[in-house]
Amino acid sequence: MPCLAVARYRILTSIRSANWVFGVALVAVLLLYDTVLMITTPPGFPGGGSIFTPESVFRRAPEFTLSRAAMFALLAFVMHLFIMVAACMLFGANRRKSETALTADLMDTAPITPSDRFWGDALGIFASAMIVHLCILPLLAMAIVLSPLGLTAFFSFELLIITALLLASTAASWKLRAENARWAHTRMMRSGALFIIALITILISNSRWEDLRDTAFMCLNEPSSQRWALVMGAINNPPLMFSWLFLLYAGFMTFYYLHGVRSHAQR
């Protein structure tokens, strides 16, 4: 299939420049170990915030140590998510032509429909990001195992990352279609800002906002299933809110596809 051929080409061209992305993602998660340790450990209590806490130290305050381990696991996934979305943005800039030098891409001359080219690039960028993610996944899984968070939290985080990377990959493919457009280098950031504004609007209009904000902050500080239940309790109608979120997600992906295909057809 032409779509899969384009995806394979995109993987091969993106993964060559992805070594530093893997390094940044790995170092960021590793540094978070020490960062959480320094921020959350009280004075005179060595090793309280580390997930590698010795047993003798753990027995002095097990509840504190477990809550810090859960906080580390959540922060590790959030940081990793932002890094992988940024990686998709960079993968979407690989074929942009500079003003001083033109670059040739033989794939531009291949007899492929704009739709196949769009989804091929999107799948290739998604696969490139997932390769890096899978390399970091054992470290993220270890953070979950060493924390009181269960398998449900792990699979929820993974589903969130995959969903976000799918949207970011289609946005990156959309960015590839506008190499010569005005302000093309900021189009993903602008669309991302619009997505965040729409997301916050949906959350405010479908919840008791003050309660949702306070309980979400508490859940971020001390993640647990009980605190997550309080967050969900602040939502007035969860099915309706998730329906709005799905429409928002599908609407942005449809816009990326339609506008990307149209831009490529006009080239």
Tab-separated table of C-alpha atoms in Angstrom, residues 51-209:
chain	number	residue	atom	x	y	z
A	51	ILE	CA	11.731	5.471	44.890
A	52	PHE	CA	15.005	3.669	45.666
A	53	THR	CA	14.611	4.349	49.400
A	54	PRO	CA	16.454	1.863	51.644
A	55	GLU	CA	14.204	-0.325	53.766
A	56	SER	CA	15.483	1.196	57.019
A	57	VAL	CA	14.525	4.674	55.826
A	58	PHE	CA	11.230	3.458	54.349
A	59	ARG	CA	10.083	2.059	57.695
A	60	ARG	CA	10.499	5.468	59.324
A	61	ALA	CA	7.695	7.003	57.240
A	62	PRO	CA	6.161	4.543	54.757
A	63	GLU	CA	3.127	6.671	53.926
A	64	PHE	CA	5.274	9.684	53.059
A	65	THR	CA	7.651	7.608	50.945
A	66	LEU	CA	4.840	5.892	49.014
A	67	SER	CA	3.083	9.196	48.291
A	68	ARG	CA	6.348	10.640	46.956
A	69	ALA	CA	6.866	7.569	44.786
A	70	ALA	CA	3.366	8.004	43.333
A	71	MET	CA	4.094	11.670	42.692
A	72	PHE	CA	7.316	10.734	40.896
A	73	ALA	CA	5.550	8.209	38.681
A	74	LEU	CA	2.910	10.755	37.666
A	75	LEU	CA	5.473	13.491	36.983
A	76	ALA	CA	7.609	11.080	34.977
A	77	PHE	CA	4.707	10.238	32.661
A	78	VAL	CA	3.662	13.889	32.303
A	79	MET	CA	7.208	15.007	31.477
A	80	HIS	CA	7.644	12.130	29.063
A	81	LEU	CA	4.353	13.012	27.346
A	82	PHE	CA	5.464	16.618	26.730
A	83	ILE	CA	8.837	15.476	25.386
A	84	MET	CA	7.261	13.008	22.957
A	85	VAL	CA	4.760	15.595	21.685
A	86	ALA	CA	7.671	17.999	21.138
A	87	ALA	CA	9.490	15.210	19.270
A	88	CYS	CA	6.514	14.846	16.911
A	89	MET	CA	6.687	18.579	16.255
A	90	LEU	CA	10.349	18.265	15.321
A	91	PHE	CA	9.742	15.225	13.138
A	92	GLY	CA	7.212	17.356	11.287
A	93	ALA	CA	9.927	19.884	10.425
A	94	ASN	CA	12.379	17.472	8.776
A	95	ARG	CA	11.400	18.338	5.207
A	96	ARG	CA	10.905	22.076	5.537
A	97	LYS	CA	12.855	24.016	2.949
A	98	SER	CA	15.017	26.831	4.167
A	99	GLU	CA	15.221	30.169	2.406
A	100	THR	CA	18.939	29.784	1.657
A	101	ALA	CA	19.019	26.224	0.316
A	102	LEU	CA	16.510	23.960	-1.374
A	103	THR	CA	16.376	20.299	-0.440
A	104	ALA	CA	15.246	17.580	-2.806
A	105	ASP	CA	12.870	14.861	-1.679
A	106	LEU	CA	12.240	12.074	-4.166
A	107	MET	CA	9.034	11.149	-2.341
A	108	ASP	CA	7.518	14.396	-3.610
A	109	THR	CA	7.730	12.998	-7.150
A	110	ALA	CA	6.146	9.623	-6.332
A	111	PRO	CA	2.661	9.064	-7.825
A	112	ILE	CA	0.848	8.958	-4.459
A	113	THR	CA	-2.476	10.541	-3.641
A	114	PRO	CA	-2.483	13.418	-1.138
A	115	SER	CA	-4.527	11.298	1.285
A	116	ASP	CA	-2.044	8.406	1.229
A	117	ARG	CA	0.858	10.809	1.613
A	118	PHE	CA	-0.770	12.557	4.566
A	119	TRP	CA	-1.603	9.380	6.487
A	120	GLY	CA	1.710	7.794	5.532
A	121	ASP	CA	3.651	10.683	7.029
A	122	ALA	CA	1.376	10.693	10.086
A	123	LEU	CA	1.828	6.957	10.679
A	124	GLY	CA	5.587	7.226	10.128
A	125	ILE	CA	5.945	10.070	12.629
A	126	PHE	CA	3.744	8.209	15.106
A	127	ALA	CA	5.830	5.041	14.728
A	128	SER	CA	9.074	7.014	15.176
A	129	ALA	CA	7.769	8.565	18.396
A	130	MET	CA	6.510	5.186	19.626
A	131	ILE	CA	9.937	3.612	19.052
A	132	VAL	CA	11.487	6.185	21.368
A	133	HIS	CA	8.620	5.751	23.831
A	134	LEU	CA	9.043	1.974	23.944
A	135	CYS	CA	12.735	2.410	24.728
A	136	ILE	CA	11.857	4.561	27.771
A	137	LEU	CA	8.836	2.442	28.762
A	138	PRO	CA	10.735	0.003	31.070
A	139	LEU	CA	11.891	2.917	33.218
A	140	LEU	CA	8.378	4.360	33.371
A	141	ALA	CA	6.955	0.931	34.207
A	142	MET	CA	9.481	0.558	37.021
A	143	ALA	CA	8.300	3.868	38.471
A	144	ILE	CA	4.735	2.509	38.547
A	145	VAL	CA	5.816	-0.825	40.047
A	146	LEU	CA	7.724	0.905	42.851
A	147	SER	CA	4.795	3.206	43.634
A	148	PRO	CA	1.357	2.492	45.149
A	149	LEU	CA	-0.276	3.191	41.773
A	150	GLY	CA	-1.735	0.090	40.186
A	151	LEU	CA	-1.890	-1.380	36.709
A	152	THR	CA	-5.005	0.654	35.958
A	153	ALA	CA	-2.999	3.855	36.310
A	154	PHE	CA	-0.226	2.471	34.100
A	155	PHE	CA	-2.570	1.492	31.272
A	156	SER	CA	-4.434	4.804	31.622
A	157	PHE	CA	-1.162	6.707	31.242
A	158	GLU	CA	-0.223	4.602	28.228
A	159	LEU	CA	-3.603	5.199	26.590
A	160	LEU	CA	-3.217	8.933	27.177
A	161	ILE	CA	0.267	8.960	25.629
A	162	ILE	CA	-0.818	6.952	22.568
A	163	THR	CA	-3.867	9.168	22.055
A	164	ALA	CA	-1.801	12.351	22.348
A	165	LEU	CA	0.881	11.042	19.978
A	166	LEU	CA	-1.725	10.136	17.361
A	167	LEU	CA	-3.052	13.687	17.406
A	168	ALA	CA	0.453	15.183	17.444
A	169	SER	CA	1.476	12.966	14.511
A	170	THR	CA	-1.429	14.122	12.365
A	171	ALA	CA	-0.576	17.706	13.322
A	172	ALA	CA	3.044	17.092	12.288
A	173	SER	CA	1.906	15.688	8.935
A	174	TRP	CA	-0.278	18.766	8.524
A	175	LYS	CA	2.785	20.906	9.244
A	176	LEU	CA	4.733	19.104	6.512
A	177	ARG	CA	2.119	20.140	3.989
A	178	ALA	CA	2.823	23.864	4.523
A	179	GLU	CA	6.556	24.184	3.956
A	180	ASN	CA	6.232	27.557	2.224
A	181	ALA	CA	3.223	28.898	4.099
A	182	ARG	CA	3.480	32.041	6.184
A	183	TRP	CA	4.177	31.365	9.871
A	184	ALA	CA	4.467	27.639	9.057
A	185	HIS	CA	7.056	27.067	11.791
A	186	THR	CA	4.560	28.058	14.515
A	187	ARG	CA	1.391	26.462	13.176
A	188	MET	CA	1.582	23.439	15.510
A	189	MET	CA	2.142	25.644	18.556
A	190	ARG	CA	-0.767	27.873	17.577
A	191	SER	CA	-3.083	24.928	16.991
A	192	GLY	CA	-1.890	23.369	20.261
A	193	ALA	CA	-2.686	26.570	22.150
A	194	LEU	CA	-6.144	26.619	20.586
A	195	PHE	CA	-6.655	22.977	21.568
A	196	ILE	CA	-5.692	23.728	25.189
A	197	ILE	CA	-8.038	26.733	25.317
A	198	ALA	CA	-10.899	24.619	23.971
A	199	LEU	CA	-10.045	21.831	26.440
A	200	ILE	CA	-10.107	24.222	29.407
A	201	THR	CA	-13.396	25.686	28.182
A	202	ILE	CA	-14.955	22.214	28.063
A	203	LEU	CA	-13.693	21.424	31.565
A	204	ILE	CA	-15.024	24.706	32.994
A	205	SER	CA	-18.436	24.399	31.366
A	206	ASN	CA	-18.982	20.758	32.394
A	207	SER	CA	-17.782	20.792	35.998
A	208	ARG	CA	-17.714	22.640	39.269
A	209	TRP	CA	-14.528	24.390	38.270
